[in-house]
Amino acid sequence: MNTQSTPKPERIIIFDTTLRDGEQSPGATLNVDEKLTIARQLARLGVDVIEAGFPYASPGDFEAVSRIAEQVGTPDGPIICGLARATLQDIKAAADALRAAAKPRIHTFIASSDIHLQYKLKKTRQEVLAIAPEMVAYAKSFVEDVEFSPEDAGRSDPEFLYELLTVAIEAGATTVNIPDTVGYLTPSEFGALIKGIKENVPNIDKAIISVHGHNDLGMAVANFLEAVKNGARQLECTINGIGERAGNAALEELVMALHVRRSYFNPFLGRPADSEDPLTNIDTRQIYKTSRMVSNLTGMLVQPNKAIVGANAFAHESGIHQDGVLKHKLTYEIMDAQSIGLTDNQIVLGKHSGRNAFRSRLRELGFELTEQELNKAFLRFKELGDKKKEITDWDLEAIVNDEIQQTPELFHLEHVQVSCGDHARPTATVIVRTPDGQELMDAAIGTGPVDAVYKAINRVVNIPNQLIEFSVQSVTAGIDAIGEVTIRLQHEGRIFSGHAANTDIVVASAHAYMNALNRLYAVLQVGKSLHPQHDTEAVVR
Ligand code: KIV
Ligand code: ZN
């Protein structure tokens, strides 16, 4: 039984769910190494909690959570959290996966809206009122830190919600999270919901109120800020706002709103309006880098006009604005590009830089590579040095993200060659090493060079799919810039993304395609992961 009051934080707790809810975005599947790379960066960013995954989903998800728990969940690192439906087998899997974390948290949830109870869970309110505390207590038998969520709280009967939260806290939940699962509420309704919880849940002082919300109507961030004003102290968010359907509340937008408008929010946390103390623990200068990493590794592109991290967010295109900005920055800028780390793209290395300089710059950028990865990345760096005079931090990040992504490779593109021109028929020849080690060569004619390459690869790999998205972006300005290609393809209704970087965009296109095909092939080999919210047939209580 929970009798102690939970100390109230003096600032807002940032709970990042990029690796769990974010990874539930169609096509955003990450492999274990990619998840670890992102988790390390989230720790550098300063998030308080990393929701590392849903361990019961599959052996791969379990492994990712346990490796993050072991390598990122150090005593001075963030809390590592695992998601579990309110079932014995999910909670046990989460507890096992989190064993190595210094500060483990189990996050268990069960639906609370009548619509979910009737059509998804097929349970009564009474049954849910019995299951929730039983499962919170079970989670508590493994870890001290237990979070409970009534799924679809936003559409639940508030009176029932109060009762459910009361029994969950009574059973030991130290955080109660209020999800607007379908992104339905407006800011004033969300604020009122949090206020109602504070006023009507008798033991609410023993738990921290958290919020979780989706962006179906574009109101998730505004809803959270209203929730903060009414007593929420933990925000569940994702980098670039990725997540189910229209995504989750975006971490960078929440953090920068609290940062830039600190004097407005300070009084709601009981501070003087002019207090300079940060409202979150986030190192805002790591925001841009984290955004690029998540976009590259998940294949979820950031729209140019996206707040804070979009390519246009700090670009003053129009003449009037430029004139104003030159006269005084504050005429049209409410924050500095530097504050999110956007201007940290230094020219660091050149063609003659050695392995040690390369390794130490990567360390400074936060990449921990194995010897093998370092060797591969160094070779790529030398190749790039022959083509590009000045190599910047962003070029290094592009190379390293590319290398991390290519492991583990199942099909490997050994060679690609294309001939094309205004009077030639675009023709590609590829050599692909298959997972069983054979080297197969094939060729195809296409409508353009990329189409020819994709057709030639398809003849070898032979997994039916449809290309649904293709995009090229340059990493830096200049004719010698690295091009980053991101693609999405579809196979039997599921989406897979691929990403690659190269100064030759046809080569980058070929590797991006192989990358997506490898993700698809891996799923075909191991089977798909369970979805925590949609898959109920696998539940054994
Ligand atoms: O959106 C949601 O309700 C969730 C829960 C599992 C917290 O993601
Ligand atoms: Zn969610």
XYZ file of C-alpha atoms in Angstrom, residues 1-4 6 86 106-110 112 128-140 144-151 160-178 197 201-204 206-208:
60
model
C 0.000 0.000 0.000
C 1.290 3.458 -0.922
C 1.277 5.659 2.186
C 4.182 8.015 1.526
C 5.850 11.348 -3.608
C -1.837 -4.920 -17.297
C 7.521 -0.349 -15.204
C 4.734 1.466 -17.041
C 1.552 -0.585 -17.036
C -1.720 0.390 -18.652
C -5.302 -0.698 -19.168
C -10.652 3.076 -19.165
C -10.886 -3.058 -14.755
C -11.091 -1.669 -11.200
C -9.931 -5.082 -9.937
C -7.208 -5.761 -12.546
C -5.455 -2.376 -12.365
C -4.414 -2.431 -8.674
C -3.562 -6.118 -8.848
C -1.187 -5.491 -11.764
C 0.294 -2.320 -10.239
C 1.023 -4.331 -7.079
C 2.590 -7.081 -9.187
C 4.822 -4.517 -10.954
C 5.676 -3.080 -7.536
C 9.751 0.749 -6.706
C 8.955 3.053 -9.589
C 5.614 2.113 -11.188
C 3.647 4.219 -13.636
C 0.005 3.536 -14.369
C -1.987 4.740 -17.404
C -5.728 4.505 -17.995
C -5.661 4.287 -21.788
C -14.661 6.340 -13.187
C -11.200 7.719 -13.904
C -10.942 9.174 -10.381
C -11.841 5.806 -8.889
C -9.369 3.934 -11.089
C -6.505 6.315 -10.315
C -7.272 6.121 -6.606
C -6.937 2.324 -6.516
C -3.831 2.379 -8.731
C -2.090 4.859 -6.401
C -3.273 2.882 -3.389
C -1.587 -0.195 -4.910
C 1.723 1.643 -5.340
C 1.711 3.668 -8.567
C 4.047 6.640 -8.110
C 3.204 8.260 -11.452
C -0.262 8.362 -12.965
C -0.282 9.164 -16.635
C -3.318 10.651 -18.367
C -7.997 14.736 -11.076
C -8.485 11.762 -6.457
C -8.014 11.702 -2.678
C -4.469 10.269 -2.679
C -3.164 12.232 -5.708
C 1.246 10.399 -3.487
C 1.819 10.398 -7.240
C 3.135 12.620 -9.991
